[in-house]
Coordinates of C-alpha atoms in Angstrom, one line a residue:
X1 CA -39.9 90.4 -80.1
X2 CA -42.7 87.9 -80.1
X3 CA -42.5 84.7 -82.2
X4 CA -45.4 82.7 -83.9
X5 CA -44.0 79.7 -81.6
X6 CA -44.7 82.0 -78.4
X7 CA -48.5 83.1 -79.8
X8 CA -49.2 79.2 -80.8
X9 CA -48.2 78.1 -77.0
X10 CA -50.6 81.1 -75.8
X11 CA -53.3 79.7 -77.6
X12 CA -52.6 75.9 -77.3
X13 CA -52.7 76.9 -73.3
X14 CA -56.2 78.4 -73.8
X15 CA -57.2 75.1 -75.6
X16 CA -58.0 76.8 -78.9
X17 CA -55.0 76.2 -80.7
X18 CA -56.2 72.5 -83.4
X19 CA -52.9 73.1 -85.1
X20 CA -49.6 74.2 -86.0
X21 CA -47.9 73.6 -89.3
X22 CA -44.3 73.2 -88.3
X23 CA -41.5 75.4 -89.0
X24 CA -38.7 77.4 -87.6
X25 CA -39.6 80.3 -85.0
X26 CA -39.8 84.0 -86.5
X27 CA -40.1 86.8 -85.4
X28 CA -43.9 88.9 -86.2
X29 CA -43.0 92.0 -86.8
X30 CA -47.0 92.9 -86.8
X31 CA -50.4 91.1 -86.0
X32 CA -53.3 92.3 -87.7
X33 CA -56.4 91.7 -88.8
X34 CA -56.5 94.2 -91.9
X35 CA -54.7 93.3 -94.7
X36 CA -53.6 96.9 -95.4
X37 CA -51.7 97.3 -92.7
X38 CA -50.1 94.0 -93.2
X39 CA -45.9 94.0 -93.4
X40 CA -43.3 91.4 -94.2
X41 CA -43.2 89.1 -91.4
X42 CA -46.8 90.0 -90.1
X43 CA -49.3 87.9 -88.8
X44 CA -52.6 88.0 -90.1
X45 CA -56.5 86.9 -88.3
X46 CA -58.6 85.6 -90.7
X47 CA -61.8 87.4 -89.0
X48 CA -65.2 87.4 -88.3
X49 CA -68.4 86.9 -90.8
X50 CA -67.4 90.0 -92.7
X51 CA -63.8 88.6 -93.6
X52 CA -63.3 87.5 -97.1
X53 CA -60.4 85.0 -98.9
X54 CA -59.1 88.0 -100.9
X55 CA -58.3 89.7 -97.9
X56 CA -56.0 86.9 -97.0
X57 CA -54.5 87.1 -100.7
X58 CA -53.6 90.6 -100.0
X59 CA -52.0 89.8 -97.0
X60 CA -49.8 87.2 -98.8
X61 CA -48.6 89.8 -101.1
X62 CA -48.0 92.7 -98.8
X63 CA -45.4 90.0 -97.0
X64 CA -46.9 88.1 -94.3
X65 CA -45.5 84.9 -93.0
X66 CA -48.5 83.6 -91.0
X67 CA -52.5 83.5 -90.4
X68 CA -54.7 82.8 -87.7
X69 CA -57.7 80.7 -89.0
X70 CA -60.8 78.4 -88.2
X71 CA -60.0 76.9 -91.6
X72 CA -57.0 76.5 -94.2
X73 CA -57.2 78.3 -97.3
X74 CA -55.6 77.9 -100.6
X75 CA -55.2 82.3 -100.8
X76 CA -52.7 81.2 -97.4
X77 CA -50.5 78.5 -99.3
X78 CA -47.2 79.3 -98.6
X79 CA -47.8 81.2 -95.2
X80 CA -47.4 79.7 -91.8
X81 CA -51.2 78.4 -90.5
X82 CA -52.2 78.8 -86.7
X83 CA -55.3 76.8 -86.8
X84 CA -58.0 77.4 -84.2
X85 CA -61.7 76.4 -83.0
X86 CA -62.7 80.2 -82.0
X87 CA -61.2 83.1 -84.6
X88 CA -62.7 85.5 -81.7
X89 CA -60.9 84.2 -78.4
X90 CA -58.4 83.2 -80.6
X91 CA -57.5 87.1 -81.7
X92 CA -57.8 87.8 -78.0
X93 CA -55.5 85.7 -77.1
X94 CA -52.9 86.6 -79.6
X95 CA -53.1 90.1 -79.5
X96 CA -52.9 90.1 -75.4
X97 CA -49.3 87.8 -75.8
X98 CA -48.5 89.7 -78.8
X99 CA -48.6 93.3 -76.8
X100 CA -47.4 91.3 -73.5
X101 CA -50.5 92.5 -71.3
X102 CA -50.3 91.5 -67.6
X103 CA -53.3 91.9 -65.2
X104 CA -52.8 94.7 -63.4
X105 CA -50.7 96.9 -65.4
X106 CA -52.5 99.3 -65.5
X107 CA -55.5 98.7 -62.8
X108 CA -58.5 98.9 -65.2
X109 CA -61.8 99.9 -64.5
X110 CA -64.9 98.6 -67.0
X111 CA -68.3 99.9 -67.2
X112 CA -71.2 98.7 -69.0
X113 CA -74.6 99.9 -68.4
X114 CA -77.4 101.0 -71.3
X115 CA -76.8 104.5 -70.4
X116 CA -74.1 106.4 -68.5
X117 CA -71.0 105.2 -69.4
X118 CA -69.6 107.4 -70.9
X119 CA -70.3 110.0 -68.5
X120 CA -69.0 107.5 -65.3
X121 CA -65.6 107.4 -67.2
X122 CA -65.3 110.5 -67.3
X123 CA -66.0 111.3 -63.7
X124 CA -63.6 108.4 -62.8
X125 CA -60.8 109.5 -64.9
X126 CA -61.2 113.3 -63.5
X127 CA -61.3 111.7 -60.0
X128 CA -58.3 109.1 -60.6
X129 CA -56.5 112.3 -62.0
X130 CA -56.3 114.6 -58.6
X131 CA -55.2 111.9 -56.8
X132 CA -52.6 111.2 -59.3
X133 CA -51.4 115.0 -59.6
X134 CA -51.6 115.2 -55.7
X135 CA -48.9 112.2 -55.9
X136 CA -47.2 114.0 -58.6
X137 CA -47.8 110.9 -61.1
X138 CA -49.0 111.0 -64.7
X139 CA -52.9 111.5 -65.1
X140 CA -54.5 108.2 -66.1
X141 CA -55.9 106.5 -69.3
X142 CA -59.3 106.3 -70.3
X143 CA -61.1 104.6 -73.6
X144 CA -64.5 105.9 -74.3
X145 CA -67.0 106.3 -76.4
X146 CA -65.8 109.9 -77.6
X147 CA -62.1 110.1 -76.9
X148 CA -59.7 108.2 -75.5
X149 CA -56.1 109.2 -73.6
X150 CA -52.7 106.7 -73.9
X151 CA -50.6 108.7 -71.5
X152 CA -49.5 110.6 -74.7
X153 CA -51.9 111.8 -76.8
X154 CA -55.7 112.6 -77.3
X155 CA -57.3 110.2 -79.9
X156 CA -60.9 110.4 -81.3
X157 CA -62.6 107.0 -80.8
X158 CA -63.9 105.4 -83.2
X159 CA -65.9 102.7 -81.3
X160 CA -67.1 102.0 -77.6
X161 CA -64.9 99.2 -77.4
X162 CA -62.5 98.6 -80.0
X163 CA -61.2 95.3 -81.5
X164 CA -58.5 93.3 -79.5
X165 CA -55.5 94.1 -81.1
X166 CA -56.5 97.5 -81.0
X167 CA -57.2 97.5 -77.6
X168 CA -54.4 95.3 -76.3
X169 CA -52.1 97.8 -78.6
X170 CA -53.6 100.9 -76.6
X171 CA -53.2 99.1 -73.1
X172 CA -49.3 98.7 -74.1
X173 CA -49.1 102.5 -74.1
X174 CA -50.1 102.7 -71.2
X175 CA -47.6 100.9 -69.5
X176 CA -45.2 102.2 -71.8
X177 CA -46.3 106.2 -70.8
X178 CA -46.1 104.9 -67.4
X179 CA -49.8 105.5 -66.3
X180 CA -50.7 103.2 -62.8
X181 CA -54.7 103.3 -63.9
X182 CA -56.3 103.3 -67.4
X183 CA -61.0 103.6 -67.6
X184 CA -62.6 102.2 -70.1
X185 CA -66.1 101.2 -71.4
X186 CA -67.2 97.5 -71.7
X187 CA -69.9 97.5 -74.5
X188 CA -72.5 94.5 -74.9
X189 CA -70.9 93.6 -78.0
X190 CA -67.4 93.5 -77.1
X191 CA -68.6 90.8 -74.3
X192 CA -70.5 88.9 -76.6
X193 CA -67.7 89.2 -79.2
X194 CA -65.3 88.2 -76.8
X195 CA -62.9 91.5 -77.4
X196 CA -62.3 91.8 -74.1
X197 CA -61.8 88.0 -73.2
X198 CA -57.9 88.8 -71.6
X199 CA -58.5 91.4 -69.6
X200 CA -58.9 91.5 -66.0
X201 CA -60.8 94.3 -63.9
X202 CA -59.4 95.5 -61.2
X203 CA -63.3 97.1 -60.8
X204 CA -66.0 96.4 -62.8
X205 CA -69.0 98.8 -63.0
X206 CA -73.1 98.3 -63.5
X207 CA -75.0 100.8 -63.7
X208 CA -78.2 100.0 -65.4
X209 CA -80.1 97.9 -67.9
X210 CA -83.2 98.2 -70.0
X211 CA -83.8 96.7 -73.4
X212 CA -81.8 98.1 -76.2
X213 CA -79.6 97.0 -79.5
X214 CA -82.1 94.2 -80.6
X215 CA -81.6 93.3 -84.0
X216 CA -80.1 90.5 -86.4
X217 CA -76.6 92.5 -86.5
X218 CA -76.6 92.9 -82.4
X219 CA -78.2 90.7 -80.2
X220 CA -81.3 89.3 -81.0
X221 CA -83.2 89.5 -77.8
X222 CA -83.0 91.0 -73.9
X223 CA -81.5 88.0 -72.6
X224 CA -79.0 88.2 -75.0
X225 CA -78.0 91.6 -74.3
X226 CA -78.5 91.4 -71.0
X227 CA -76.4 88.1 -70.1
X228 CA -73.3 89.6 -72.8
X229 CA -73.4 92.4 -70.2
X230 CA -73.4 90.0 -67.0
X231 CA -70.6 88.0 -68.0
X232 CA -68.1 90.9 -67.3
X233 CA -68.6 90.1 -63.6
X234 CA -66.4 86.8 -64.7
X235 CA -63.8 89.2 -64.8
X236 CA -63.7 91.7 -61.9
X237 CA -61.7 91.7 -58.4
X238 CA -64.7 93.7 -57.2
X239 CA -67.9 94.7 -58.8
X240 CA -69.7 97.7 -57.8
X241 CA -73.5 97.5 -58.8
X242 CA -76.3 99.8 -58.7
X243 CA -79.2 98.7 -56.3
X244 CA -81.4 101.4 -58.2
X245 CA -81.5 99.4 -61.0
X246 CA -83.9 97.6 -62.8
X247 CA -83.0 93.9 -62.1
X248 CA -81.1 94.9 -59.4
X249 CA -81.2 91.3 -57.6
X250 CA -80.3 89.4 -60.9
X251 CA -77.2 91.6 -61.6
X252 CA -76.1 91.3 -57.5
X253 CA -76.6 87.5 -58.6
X254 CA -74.1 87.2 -61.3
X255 CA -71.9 89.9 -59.3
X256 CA -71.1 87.3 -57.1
X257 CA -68.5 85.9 -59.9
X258 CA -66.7 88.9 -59.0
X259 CA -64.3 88.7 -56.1
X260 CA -65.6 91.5 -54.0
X261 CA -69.3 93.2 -54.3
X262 CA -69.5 96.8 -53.2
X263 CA -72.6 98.7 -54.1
X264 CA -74.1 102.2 -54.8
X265 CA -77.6 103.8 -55.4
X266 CA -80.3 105.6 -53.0
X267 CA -81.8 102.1 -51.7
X268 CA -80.9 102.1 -47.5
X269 CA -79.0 98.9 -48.1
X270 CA -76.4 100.2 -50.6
X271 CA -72.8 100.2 -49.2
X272 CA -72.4 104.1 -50.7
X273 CA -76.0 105.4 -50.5
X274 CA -77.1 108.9 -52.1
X275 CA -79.4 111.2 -50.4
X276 CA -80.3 114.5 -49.8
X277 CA -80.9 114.9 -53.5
X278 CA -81.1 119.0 -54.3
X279 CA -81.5 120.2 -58.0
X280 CA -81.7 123.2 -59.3
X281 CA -80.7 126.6 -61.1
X282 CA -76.9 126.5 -60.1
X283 CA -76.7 122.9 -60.4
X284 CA -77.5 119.5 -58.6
X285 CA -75.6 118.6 -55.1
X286 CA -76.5 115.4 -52.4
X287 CA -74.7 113.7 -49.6
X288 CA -73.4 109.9 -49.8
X289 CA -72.7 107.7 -46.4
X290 CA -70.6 104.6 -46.8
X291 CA -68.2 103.1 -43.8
X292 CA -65.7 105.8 -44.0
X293 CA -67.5 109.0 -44.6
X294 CA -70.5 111.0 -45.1
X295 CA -69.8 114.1 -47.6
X296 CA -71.5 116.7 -49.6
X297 CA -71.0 116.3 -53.7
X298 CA -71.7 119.1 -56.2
X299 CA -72.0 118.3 -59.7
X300 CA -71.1 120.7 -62.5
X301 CA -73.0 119.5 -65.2
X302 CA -76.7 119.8 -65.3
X303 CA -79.2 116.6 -65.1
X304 CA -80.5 114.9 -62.2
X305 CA -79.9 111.2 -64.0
X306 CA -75.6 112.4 -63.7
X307 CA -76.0 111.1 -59.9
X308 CA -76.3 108.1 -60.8
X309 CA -73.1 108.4 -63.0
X310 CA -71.8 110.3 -60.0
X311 CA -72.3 107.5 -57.3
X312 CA -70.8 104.5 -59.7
X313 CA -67.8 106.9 -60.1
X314 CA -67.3 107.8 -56.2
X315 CA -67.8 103.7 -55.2
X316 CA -64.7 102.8 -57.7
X317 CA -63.0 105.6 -56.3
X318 CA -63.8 104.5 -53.3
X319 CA -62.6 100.8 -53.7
X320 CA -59.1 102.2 -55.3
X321 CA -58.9 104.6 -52.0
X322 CA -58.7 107.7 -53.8
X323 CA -59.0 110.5 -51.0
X324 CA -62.7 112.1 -50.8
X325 CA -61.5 116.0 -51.6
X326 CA -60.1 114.5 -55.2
X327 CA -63.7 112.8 -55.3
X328 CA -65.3 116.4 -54.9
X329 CA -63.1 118.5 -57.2
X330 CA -63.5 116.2 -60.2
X331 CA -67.4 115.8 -60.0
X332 CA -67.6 119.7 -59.2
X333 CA -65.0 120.8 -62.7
X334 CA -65.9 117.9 -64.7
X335 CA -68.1 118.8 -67.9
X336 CA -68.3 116.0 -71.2
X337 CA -68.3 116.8 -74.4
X338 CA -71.4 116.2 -75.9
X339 CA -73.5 115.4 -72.7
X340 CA -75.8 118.0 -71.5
X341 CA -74.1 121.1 -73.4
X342 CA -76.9 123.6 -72.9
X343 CA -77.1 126.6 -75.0
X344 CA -79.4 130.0 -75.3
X345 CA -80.3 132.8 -77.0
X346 CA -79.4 136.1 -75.6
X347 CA -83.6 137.3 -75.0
X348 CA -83.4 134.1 -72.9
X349 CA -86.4 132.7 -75.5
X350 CA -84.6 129.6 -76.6
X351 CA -83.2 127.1 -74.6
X352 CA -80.7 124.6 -76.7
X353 CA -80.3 121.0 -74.7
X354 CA -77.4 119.0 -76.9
X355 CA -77.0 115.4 -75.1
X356 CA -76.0 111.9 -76.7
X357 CA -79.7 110.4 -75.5
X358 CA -79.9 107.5 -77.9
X359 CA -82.4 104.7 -76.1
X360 CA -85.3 104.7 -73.9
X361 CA -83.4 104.5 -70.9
X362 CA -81.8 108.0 -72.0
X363 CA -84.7 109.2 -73.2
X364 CA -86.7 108.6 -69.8
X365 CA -84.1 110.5 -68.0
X366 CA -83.1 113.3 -70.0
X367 CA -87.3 114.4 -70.3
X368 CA -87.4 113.4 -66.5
X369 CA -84.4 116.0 -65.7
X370 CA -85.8 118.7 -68.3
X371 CA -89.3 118.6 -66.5
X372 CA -87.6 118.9 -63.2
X373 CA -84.6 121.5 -63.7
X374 CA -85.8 123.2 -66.8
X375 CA -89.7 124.2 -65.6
X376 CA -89.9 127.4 -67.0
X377 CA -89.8 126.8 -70.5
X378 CA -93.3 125.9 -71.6
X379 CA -92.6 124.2 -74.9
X380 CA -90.4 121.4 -76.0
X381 CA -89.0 120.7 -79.5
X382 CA -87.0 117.3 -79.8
X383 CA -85.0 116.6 -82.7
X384 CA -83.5 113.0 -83.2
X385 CA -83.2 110.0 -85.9
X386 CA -82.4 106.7 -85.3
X387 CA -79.3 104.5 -87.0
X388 CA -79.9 102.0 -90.0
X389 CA -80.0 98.6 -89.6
X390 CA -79.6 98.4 -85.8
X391 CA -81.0 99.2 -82.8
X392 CA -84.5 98.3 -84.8
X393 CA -86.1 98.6 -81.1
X394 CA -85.4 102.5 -80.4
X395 CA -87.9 103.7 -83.4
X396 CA -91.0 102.5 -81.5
X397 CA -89.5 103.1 -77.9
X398 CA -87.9 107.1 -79.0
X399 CA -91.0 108.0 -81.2
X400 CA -93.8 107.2 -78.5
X401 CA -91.2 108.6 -76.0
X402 CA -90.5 111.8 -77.7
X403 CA -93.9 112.2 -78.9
X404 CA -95.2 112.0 -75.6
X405 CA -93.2 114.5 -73.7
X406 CA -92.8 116.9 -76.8
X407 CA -94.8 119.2 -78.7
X408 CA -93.0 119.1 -81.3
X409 CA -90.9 116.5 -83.2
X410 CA -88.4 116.6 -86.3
X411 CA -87.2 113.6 -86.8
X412 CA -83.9 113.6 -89.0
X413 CA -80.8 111.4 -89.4
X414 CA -78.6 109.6 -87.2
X415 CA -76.2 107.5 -88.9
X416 CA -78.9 105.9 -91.5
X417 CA -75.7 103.5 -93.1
X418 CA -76.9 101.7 -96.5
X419 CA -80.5 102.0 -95.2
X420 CA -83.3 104.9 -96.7
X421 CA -83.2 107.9 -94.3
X422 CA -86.6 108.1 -95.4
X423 CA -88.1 104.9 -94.6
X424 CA -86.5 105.2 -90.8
X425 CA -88.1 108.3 -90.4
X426 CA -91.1 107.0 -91.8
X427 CA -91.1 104.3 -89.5
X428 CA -90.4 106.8 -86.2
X429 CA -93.0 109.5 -87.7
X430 CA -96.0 106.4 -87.1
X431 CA -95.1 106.6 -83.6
X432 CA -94.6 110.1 -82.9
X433 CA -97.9 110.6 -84.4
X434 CA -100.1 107.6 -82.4
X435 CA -99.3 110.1 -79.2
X436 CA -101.3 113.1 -81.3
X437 CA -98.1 115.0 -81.4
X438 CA -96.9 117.5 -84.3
X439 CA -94.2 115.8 -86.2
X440 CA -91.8 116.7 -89.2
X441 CA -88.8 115.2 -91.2
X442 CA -85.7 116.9 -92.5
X443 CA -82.9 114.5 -93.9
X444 CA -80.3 117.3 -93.3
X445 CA -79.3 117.7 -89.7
X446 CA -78.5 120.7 -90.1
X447 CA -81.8 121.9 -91.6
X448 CA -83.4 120.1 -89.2
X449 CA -82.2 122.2 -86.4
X450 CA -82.6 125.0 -87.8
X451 CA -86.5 124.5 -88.5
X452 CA -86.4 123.7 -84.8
X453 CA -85.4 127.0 -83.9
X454 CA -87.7 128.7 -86.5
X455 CA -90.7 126.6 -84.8
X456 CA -89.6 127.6 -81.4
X457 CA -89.5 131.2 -82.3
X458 CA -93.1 131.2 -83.7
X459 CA -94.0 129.8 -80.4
X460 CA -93.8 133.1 -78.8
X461 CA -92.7 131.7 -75.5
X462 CA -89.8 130.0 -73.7
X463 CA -88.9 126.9 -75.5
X464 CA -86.4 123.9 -75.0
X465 CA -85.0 122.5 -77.9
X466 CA -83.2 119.0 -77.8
X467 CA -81.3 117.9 -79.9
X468 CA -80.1 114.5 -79.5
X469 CA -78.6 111.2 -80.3
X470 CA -74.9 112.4 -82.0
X471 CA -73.5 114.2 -79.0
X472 CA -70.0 115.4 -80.0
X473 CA -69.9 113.2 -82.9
X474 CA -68.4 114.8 -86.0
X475 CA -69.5 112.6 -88.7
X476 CA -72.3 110.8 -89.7
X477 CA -72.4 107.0 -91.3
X478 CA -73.9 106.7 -94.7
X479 CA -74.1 104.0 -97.5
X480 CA -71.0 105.8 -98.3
X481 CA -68.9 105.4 -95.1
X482 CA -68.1 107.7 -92.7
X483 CA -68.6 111.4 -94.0
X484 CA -67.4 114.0 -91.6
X485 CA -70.1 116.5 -90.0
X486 CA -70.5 119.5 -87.8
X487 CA -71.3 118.5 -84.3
X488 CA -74.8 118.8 -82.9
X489 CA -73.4 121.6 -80.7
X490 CA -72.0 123.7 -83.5
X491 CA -75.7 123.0 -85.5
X492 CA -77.1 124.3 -82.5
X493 CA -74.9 127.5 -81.8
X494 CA -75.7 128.5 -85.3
X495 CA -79.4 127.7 -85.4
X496 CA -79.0 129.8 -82.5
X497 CA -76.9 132.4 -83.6
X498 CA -79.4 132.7 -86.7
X499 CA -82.3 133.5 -84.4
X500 CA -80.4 136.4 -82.8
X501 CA -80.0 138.2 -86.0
X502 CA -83.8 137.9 -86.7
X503 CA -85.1 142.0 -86.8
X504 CA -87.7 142.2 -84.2
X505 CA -90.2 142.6 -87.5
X506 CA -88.8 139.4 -88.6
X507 CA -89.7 137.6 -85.6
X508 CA -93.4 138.7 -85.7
X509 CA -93.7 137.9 -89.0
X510 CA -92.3 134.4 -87.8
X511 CA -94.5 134.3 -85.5
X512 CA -97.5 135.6 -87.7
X513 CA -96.7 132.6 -90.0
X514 CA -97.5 129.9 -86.6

């Protein structure tokens, strides 16, 4: 059991620690930074610009003993003060003595990137997995943007990256289920909010940058984002780093924090270099050389941009020593929810592309691998939103994007929070339409897609729908909170699934009505 004496001396060792109101050791029986989880003998952070002196009140009556805090309050009279000069390494601190995590244990991998982490962890995980089964240990851990794995038990995720006590708390599982690796994704903000402050990667992953969460909430400029994302490196035994990149020479730059430096990409200098690219109807395949080998990969999901995901997978594989066959066999089974689910209609009319695309990075790719792989269909239809009060960037970026490479857009919502649905779509619909292409708004996602599929069929020809932005997401964020929704692959399936029980009549009148 850990005592407030032990958490003071973690942070007094870190320097953070101002002061310590004296008083017997005891025992916390919880550390916590929401008051409705608090229990007697808890610890409570006092955190953040959201946090508020009632909360602390609450936490008083629901039986804590302590607080961790930049400043004494009168709600905390009574309780045991930890006073610190940094509430956000502070909680990092705690929570990593509180949940006793030691470097190492397990070996974690981070990945940061604009796009593709989710998808890299996934690969990695899959790959880490063979090896494990082929040494008959438990499969590994993974934290991601979708869903993460303890060893235990499948959880939905309910952030990228979530809050240190939450994350130190998951790590402890690990250990605890026994698992020798665990994957995770490093978000910009949990660098620049300093939730992952205590941890140490065994490997740390870059796989791209290109401007993106601008805003008053987020960061408020590129070099923001982009130097929260760098200052992983600080962290990592080795960093492997993408020489396709843009920036590629700044991020091998900062890398250089990192004990080791292997890289990946097509470039002839790369340590694991990619070639032999071939794409197409039954899937994408290419050949990577490094030191130890030169082998053919297959991938089983669709997209020409996964390679990239592929490569930053096989070069942490490849630092851990995972055997090549285990490399193989995960990229070639591997599928992620929510990525590049395709779906069509049984006349082979309709083409359904579901994918998380969510920035201009994305965005570039996914029309780049649609144009490539997906050449017979003549027409595109993209449906997407963009979220409230974030992100402010992405309405300018996706609307000329998506009116450019579309000819058709409905723009709909993507977790609008307490701002109008309306005035973001507005705000998208200017930009869609300075390109001269077609637009339309439906609030309702659902609706949305299904006026998609309606447009498509008037069409009369083959036609690629995407829907994206919400992946396997099944809720959306509204002034309200979180409200629970169908996923943009069961939308689609039943936009679908509508079309197919059109009459042929019904379908000519549709199309009569273009």
């Amino acid at each position: 059991m850990i005592t407030t004496e032990q958490i003071a001396g973690a942070l007094a060792d870190r320097g953070l620690l101002l002061e310590a109101q004296r008083g017997a050791a005891a025992a916390v029986t919880r550390l916590t930074c929401d008051s409705r989880q608090v229990c007697p003998g808890a610890m409570f952070i006092c955190k953040g610009a959201a946090f508020r002196p009632e909360y602390l009140a609450e936490a008083a009556r629901r039986g804590a003993a302590s607080y961790i805090s930049e400043r004494a309050l009168p709600e905390g009279r009574g309780l045991k003060l930890l006073l610190v000069s940094d509430i956000r390494k502070a909680m990092a601190a705690a929570a990593a003595c509180y949940f006793g995590y030691a470097p190492g244990c397990p070996k974690l991998t981070g990945i940061t990137g604009t796009k593709g982490k989710t998808t890299t962890a996934w690969y990695l995980k899959a790959m880490l997995d063979a090896w494990m089964h082929e040494e008959h240990r438990p499969e590994t851990g993974l934290l991601s943007t979708i869903r993460n794995y303890d060893g235990n038990e499948w959880s939905d995720a309910v952030m990228t990256t979530p809050e240190p006590v939450e994350l130190h708390e998951f790590l402890a599982r690990t250990v605890k289920n026994r698992l020798l690796y665990t994957t995770m994704e490093v978000s910009s903000q949990a660098l620049k909010y300093k939730r992952v402050r205590e941890l140490r990667f065994q490997v740390g992953i870059f796989l791209n940058i290109s401007e993106d969460h601008i805003s008053p909430q987020e960061h408020e400029d590129f070099e923001d984002y982009f130097s929260a994302k760098l200052s992983m490196f600080r962290q990592c035994d080795t960093a492997c780093v993408n020489l396709d990149s843009d920036h590629a020479q700044r991020i091998l730059k900062a890398a250089r924090k990192a004990g080791h430096v292997v890289t990946f990409g097509r470039h002839p200098h790369a340590d694991l270099r990619c070639s032999n690219i071939r794409t197409g109807e039954n899937g994408t395949s290419f050949t990577v050389s490094c030191a130890t080998f030169t082998e053919s990969f297959t991938l089983a999901m669709k997209g020409r941009f996964n390679i990239e995901n592929a490569m930053a997978a096989i070069a942490a594989a490849y630092v851990y020593g995972v055997p090549v066959q285990c490399m193989k066999q995960a990229l070639a089974q591997t599928r992620v929810p929510g990525r590049m689910e395709t779906f069509a209609s049984r006349d082979g009319k309709i083409c359904g592309i579901v994918d998380f695309a969510h920035n201009r990075l994305s965005f570039e790719k996914l029309f780049d691998a649609v144009f490539q792989e997906y050449s017979s269909y003549k027409k595109i239809i993209t449906v997407f939103g963009c979220p409230g009060g974030k992100a402010l960037n992405r309405r300018r970026e996706l609307g000329l994007l998506a009116g450019l490479f579309s000819d058709y857009v409905m723009i709909t919502s993507d977790d609008p929070g307490k701002e109008c649905p309306e005035k973001i779509a507005e705000e998208i619909r200017r930009y869609v339409e300075m390109t001269g292409c077609g637009c339309g708004f439906s609030q309702e996602r659902k609706d949305a897609v299904a006026l998609a599929v309606r447009k498509a069929a008037q069409y009369g020809e083959k036609t690629m729908i995407l829907l994206l932005g919400k992946g396997c997401e099944r809720y959306q964020k509204t002034g309200e909170g979180l409200q629970e929704y169908p996923t943009d692959a069961a939308l689609m399936q039943e936009a679908i699934r509508t079309y197919e029980g059109f009459t042929f009549q019904e379908k000519c009148l549709i199309m009569e009505a273009s």
